Short mmCIF file of N, CA and C in Angstrom, two decimals:
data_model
loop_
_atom_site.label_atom_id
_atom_site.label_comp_id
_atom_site.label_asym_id
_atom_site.label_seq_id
_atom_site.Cartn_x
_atom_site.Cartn_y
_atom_site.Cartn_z
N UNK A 680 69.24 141.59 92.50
CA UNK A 680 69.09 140.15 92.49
C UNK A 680 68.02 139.77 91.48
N UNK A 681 68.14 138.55 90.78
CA UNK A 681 67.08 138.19 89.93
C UNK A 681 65.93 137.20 90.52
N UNK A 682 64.89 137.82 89.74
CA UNK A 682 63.96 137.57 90.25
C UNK A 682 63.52 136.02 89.97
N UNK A 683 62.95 135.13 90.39
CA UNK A 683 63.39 133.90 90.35
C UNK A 683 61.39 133.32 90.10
N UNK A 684 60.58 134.63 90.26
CA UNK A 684 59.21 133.75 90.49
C UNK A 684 59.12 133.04 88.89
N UNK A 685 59.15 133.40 87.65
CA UNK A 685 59.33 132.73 86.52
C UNK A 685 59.79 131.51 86.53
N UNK A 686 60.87 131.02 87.43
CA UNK A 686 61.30 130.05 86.97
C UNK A 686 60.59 128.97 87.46
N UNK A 687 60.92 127.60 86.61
CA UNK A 687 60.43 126.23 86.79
C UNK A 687 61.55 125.59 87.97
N UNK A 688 60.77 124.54 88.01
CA UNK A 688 61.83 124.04 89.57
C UNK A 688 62.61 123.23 88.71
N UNK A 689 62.36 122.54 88.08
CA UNK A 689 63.64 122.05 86.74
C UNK A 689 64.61 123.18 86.31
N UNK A 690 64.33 124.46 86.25
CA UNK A 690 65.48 125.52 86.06
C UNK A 690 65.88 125.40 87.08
N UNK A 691 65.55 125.70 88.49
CA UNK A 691 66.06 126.53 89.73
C UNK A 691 67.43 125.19 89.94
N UNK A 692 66.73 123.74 90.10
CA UNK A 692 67.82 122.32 90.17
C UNK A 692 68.64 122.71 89.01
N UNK A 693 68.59 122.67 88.00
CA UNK A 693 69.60 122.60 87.00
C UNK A 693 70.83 124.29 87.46
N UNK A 694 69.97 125.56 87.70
CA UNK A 694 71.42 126.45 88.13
C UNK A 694 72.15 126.19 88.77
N UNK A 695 71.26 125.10 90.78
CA UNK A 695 71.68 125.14 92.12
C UNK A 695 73.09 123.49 91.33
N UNK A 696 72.65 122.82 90.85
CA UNK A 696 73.71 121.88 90.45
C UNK A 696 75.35 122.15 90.23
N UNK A 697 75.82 121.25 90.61
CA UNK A 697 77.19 121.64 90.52
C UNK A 697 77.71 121.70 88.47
N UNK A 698 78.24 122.14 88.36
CA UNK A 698 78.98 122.26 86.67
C UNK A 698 79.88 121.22 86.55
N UNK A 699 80.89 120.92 87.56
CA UNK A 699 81.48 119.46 87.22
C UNK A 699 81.73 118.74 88.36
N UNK A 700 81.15 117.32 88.55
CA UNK A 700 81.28 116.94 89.50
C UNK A 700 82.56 117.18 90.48
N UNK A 701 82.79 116.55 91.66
CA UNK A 701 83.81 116.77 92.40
C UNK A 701 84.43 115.48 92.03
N UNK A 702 85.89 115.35 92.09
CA UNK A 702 87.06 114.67 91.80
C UNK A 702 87.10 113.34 93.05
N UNK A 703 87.08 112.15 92.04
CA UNK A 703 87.68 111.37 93.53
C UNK A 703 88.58 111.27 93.89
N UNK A 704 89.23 111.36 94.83
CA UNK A 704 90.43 111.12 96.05
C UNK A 704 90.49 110.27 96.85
N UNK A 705 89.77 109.16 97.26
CA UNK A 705 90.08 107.97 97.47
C UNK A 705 88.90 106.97 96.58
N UNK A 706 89.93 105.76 97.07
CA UNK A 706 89.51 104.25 96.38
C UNK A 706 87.56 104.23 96.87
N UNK A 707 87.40 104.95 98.13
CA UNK A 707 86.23 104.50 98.74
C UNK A 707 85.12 105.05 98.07
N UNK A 708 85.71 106.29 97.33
CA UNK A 708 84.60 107.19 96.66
C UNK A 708 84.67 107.09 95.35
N UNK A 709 84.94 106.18 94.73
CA UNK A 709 84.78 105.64 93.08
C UNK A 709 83.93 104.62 93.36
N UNK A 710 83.20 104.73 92.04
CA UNK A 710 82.11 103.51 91.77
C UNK A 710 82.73 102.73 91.34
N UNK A 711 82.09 101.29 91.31
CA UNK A 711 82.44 100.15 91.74
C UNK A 711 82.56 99.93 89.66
N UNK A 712 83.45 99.37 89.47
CA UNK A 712 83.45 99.00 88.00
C UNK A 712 82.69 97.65 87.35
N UNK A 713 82.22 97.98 86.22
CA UNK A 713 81.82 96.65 85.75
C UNK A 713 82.17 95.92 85.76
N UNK A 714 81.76 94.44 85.24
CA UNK A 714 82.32 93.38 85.88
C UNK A 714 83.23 92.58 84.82
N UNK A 715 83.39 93.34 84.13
CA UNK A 715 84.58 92.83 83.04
C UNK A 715 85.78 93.54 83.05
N UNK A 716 85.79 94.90 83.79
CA UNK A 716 87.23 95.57 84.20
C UNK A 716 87.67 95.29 85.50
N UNK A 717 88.74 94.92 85.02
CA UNK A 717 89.93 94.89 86.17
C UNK A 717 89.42 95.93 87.35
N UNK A 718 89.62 95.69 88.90
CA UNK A 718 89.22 96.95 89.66
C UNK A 718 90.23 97.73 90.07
N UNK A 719 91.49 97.34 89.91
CA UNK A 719 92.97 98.31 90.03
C UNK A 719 92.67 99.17 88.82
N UNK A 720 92.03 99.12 87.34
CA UNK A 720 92.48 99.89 86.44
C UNK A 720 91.18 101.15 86.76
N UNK A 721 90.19 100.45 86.97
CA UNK A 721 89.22 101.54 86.98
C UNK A 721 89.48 102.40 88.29
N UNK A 722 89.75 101.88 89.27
CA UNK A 722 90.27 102.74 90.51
C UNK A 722 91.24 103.69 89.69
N UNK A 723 92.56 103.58 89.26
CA UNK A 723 93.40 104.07 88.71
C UNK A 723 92.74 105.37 87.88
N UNK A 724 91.76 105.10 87.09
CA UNK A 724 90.89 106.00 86.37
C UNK A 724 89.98 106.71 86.72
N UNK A 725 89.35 106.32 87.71
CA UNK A 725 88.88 107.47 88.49
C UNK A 725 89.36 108.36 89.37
N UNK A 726 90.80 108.21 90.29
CA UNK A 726 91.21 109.02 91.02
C UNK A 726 92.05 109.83 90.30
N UNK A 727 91.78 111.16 90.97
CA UNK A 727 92.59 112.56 90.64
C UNK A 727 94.21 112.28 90.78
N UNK A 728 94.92 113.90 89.96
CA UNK A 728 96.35 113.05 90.40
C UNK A 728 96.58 113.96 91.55
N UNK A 729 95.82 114.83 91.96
CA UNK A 729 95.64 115.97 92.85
C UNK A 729 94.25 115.62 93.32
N UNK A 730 94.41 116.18 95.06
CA UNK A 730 92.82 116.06 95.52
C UNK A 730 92.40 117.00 95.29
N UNK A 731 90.70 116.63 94.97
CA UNK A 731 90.37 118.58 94.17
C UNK A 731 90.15 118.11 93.09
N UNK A 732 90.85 117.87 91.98
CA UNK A 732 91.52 118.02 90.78
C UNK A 732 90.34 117.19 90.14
N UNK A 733 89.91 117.57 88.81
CA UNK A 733 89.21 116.79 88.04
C UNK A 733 89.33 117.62 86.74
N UNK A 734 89.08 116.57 85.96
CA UNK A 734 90.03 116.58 84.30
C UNK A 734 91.44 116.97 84.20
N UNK A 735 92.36 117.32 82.76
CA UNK A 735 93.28 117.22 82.73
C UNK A 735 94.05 118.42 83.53
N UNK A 736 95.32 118.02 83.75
CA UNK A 736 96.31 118.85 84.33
C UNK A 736 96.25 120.34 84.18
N UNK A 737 96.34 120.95 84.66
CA UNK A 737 96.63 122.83 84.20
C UNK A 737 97.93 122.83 83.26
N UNK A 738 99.04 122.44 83.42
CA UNK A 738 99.54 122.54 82.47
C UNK A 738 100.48 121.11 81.93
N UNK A 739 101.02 120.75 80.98
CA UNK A 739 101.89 119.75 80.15
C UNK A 739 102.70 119.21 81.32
N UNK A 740 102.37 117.90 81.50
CA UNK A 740 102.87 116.87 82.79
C UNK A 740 104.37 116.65 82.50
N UNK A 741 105.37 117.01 81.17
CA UNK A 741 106.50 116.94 80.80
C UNK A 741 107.06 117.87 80.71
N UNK A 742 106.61 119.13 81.22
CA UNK A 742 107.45 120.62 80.90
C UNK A 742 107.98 121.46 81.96
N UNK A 743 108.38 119.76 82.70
CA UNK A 743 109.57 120.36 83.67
C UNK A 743 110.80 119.57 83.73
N UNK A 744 112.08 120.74 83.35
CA UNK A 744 113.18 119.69 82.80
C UNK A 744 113.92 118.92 83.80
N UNK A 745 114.10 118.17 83.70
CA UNK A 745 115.22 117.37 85.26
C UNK A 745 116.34 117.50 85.32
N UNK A 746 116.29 117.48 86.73
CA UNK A 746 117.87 117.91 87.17
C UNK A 746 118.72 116.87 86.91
N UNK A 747 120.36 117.04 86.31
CA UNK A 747 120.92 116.41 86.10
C UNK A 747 121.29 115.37 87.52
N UNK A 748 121.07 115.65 88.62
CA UNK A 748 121.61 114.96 89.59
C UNK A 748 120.45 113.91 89.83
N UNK A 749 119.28 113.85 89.53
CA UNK A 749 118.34 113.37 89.82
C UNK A 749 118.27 112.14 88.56
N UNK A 750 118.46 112.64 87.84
CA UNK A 750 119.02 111.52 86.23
C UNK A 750 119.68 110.48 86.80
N UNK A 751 120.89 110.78 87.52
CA UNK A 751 121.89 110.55 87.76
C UNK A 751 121.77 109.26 88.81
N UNK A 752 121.05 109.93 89.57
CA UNK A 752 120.84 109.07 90.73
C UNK A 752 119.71 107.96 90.59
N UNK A 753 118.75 108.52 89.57
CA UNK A 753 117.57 106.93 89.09
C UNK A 753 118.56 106.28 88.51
N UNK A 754 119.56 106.56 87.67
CA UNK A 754 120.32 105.88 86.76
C UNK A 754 121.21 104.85 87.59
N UNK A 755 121.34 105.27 88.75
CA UNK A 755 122.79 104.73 89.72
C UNK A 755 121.32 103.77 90.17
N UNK A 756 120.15 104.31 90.54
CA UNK A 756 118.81 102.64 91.25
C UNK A 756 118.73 102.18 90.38
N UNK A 757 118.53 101.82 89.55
CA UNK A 757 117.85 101.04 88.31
C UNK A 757 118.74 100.06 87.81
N UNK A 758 119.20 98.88 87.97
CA UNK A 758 120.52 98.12 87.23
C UNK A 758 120.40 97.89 85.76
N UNK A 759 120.89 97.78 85.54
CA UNK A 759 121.24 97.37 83.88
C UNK A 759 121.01 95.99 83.64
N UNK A 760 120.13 95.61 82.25
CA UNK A 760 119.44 94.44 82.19
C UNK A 760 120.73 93.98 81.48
N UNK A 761 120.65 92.51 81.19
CA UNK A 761 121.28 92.08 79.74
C UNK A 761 120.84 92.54 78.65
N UNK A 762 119.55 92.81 78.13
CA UNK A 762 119.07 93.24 77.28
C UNK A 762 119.25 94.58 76.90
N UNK A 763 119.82 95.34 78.18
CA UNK A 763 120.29 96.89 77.89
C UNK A 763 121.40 97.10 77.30
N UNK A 764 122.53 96.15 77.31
CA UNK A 764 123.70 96.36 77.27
C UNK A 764 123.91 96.43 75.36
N UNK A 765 124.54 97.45 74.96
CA UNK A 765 124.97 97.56 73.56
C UNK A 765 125.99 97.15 73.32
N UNK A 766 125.53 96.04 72.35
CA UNK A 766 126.99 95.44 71.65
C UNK A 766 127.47 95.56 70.18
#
């Protein structure tokens, strides 16, 4: 074990500290946003998309291909605008 009498109590706080904070997971545990942002967007920006989770994804949020039946079936919810229609 290392011996620790050397150190300053500013070292010993800075090892015992966490490396990256913990992730928020609910609305209750984000700070409150300034008062010029919207509070849906900053909520939005502070919560994880996983609890736990803080910074980006482990891997590429698009590199899973979809099932054709699942296409199929948003395609059959979703109606068709006027604006969709090709003429």
């Amino acid at each position: 074990m290392t011996d620790l009498g050397d150190a300053t109590d500013a070292d010993r706080a800075e090892q015992e500290a966490l490396l990256d904070p913990p992730a928020v997971s609910s609305a209750a545990d984000a700070t409150a946003p300034a008062g010029d942002v919207p509070e849906a967007d900053a909520l939005e920006q502070q919560l994880a998309a996983r609890p736990g989770e803080s910074g980006s994804p482990l891997r590429p949020v698009g590199d899973v291909e979809a099932d054709e039946a699942d296409v199929l079936e948003q395609e059959a919810d979703v109606p068709m605008d006027d604006d969709d229609v090709l003429t």
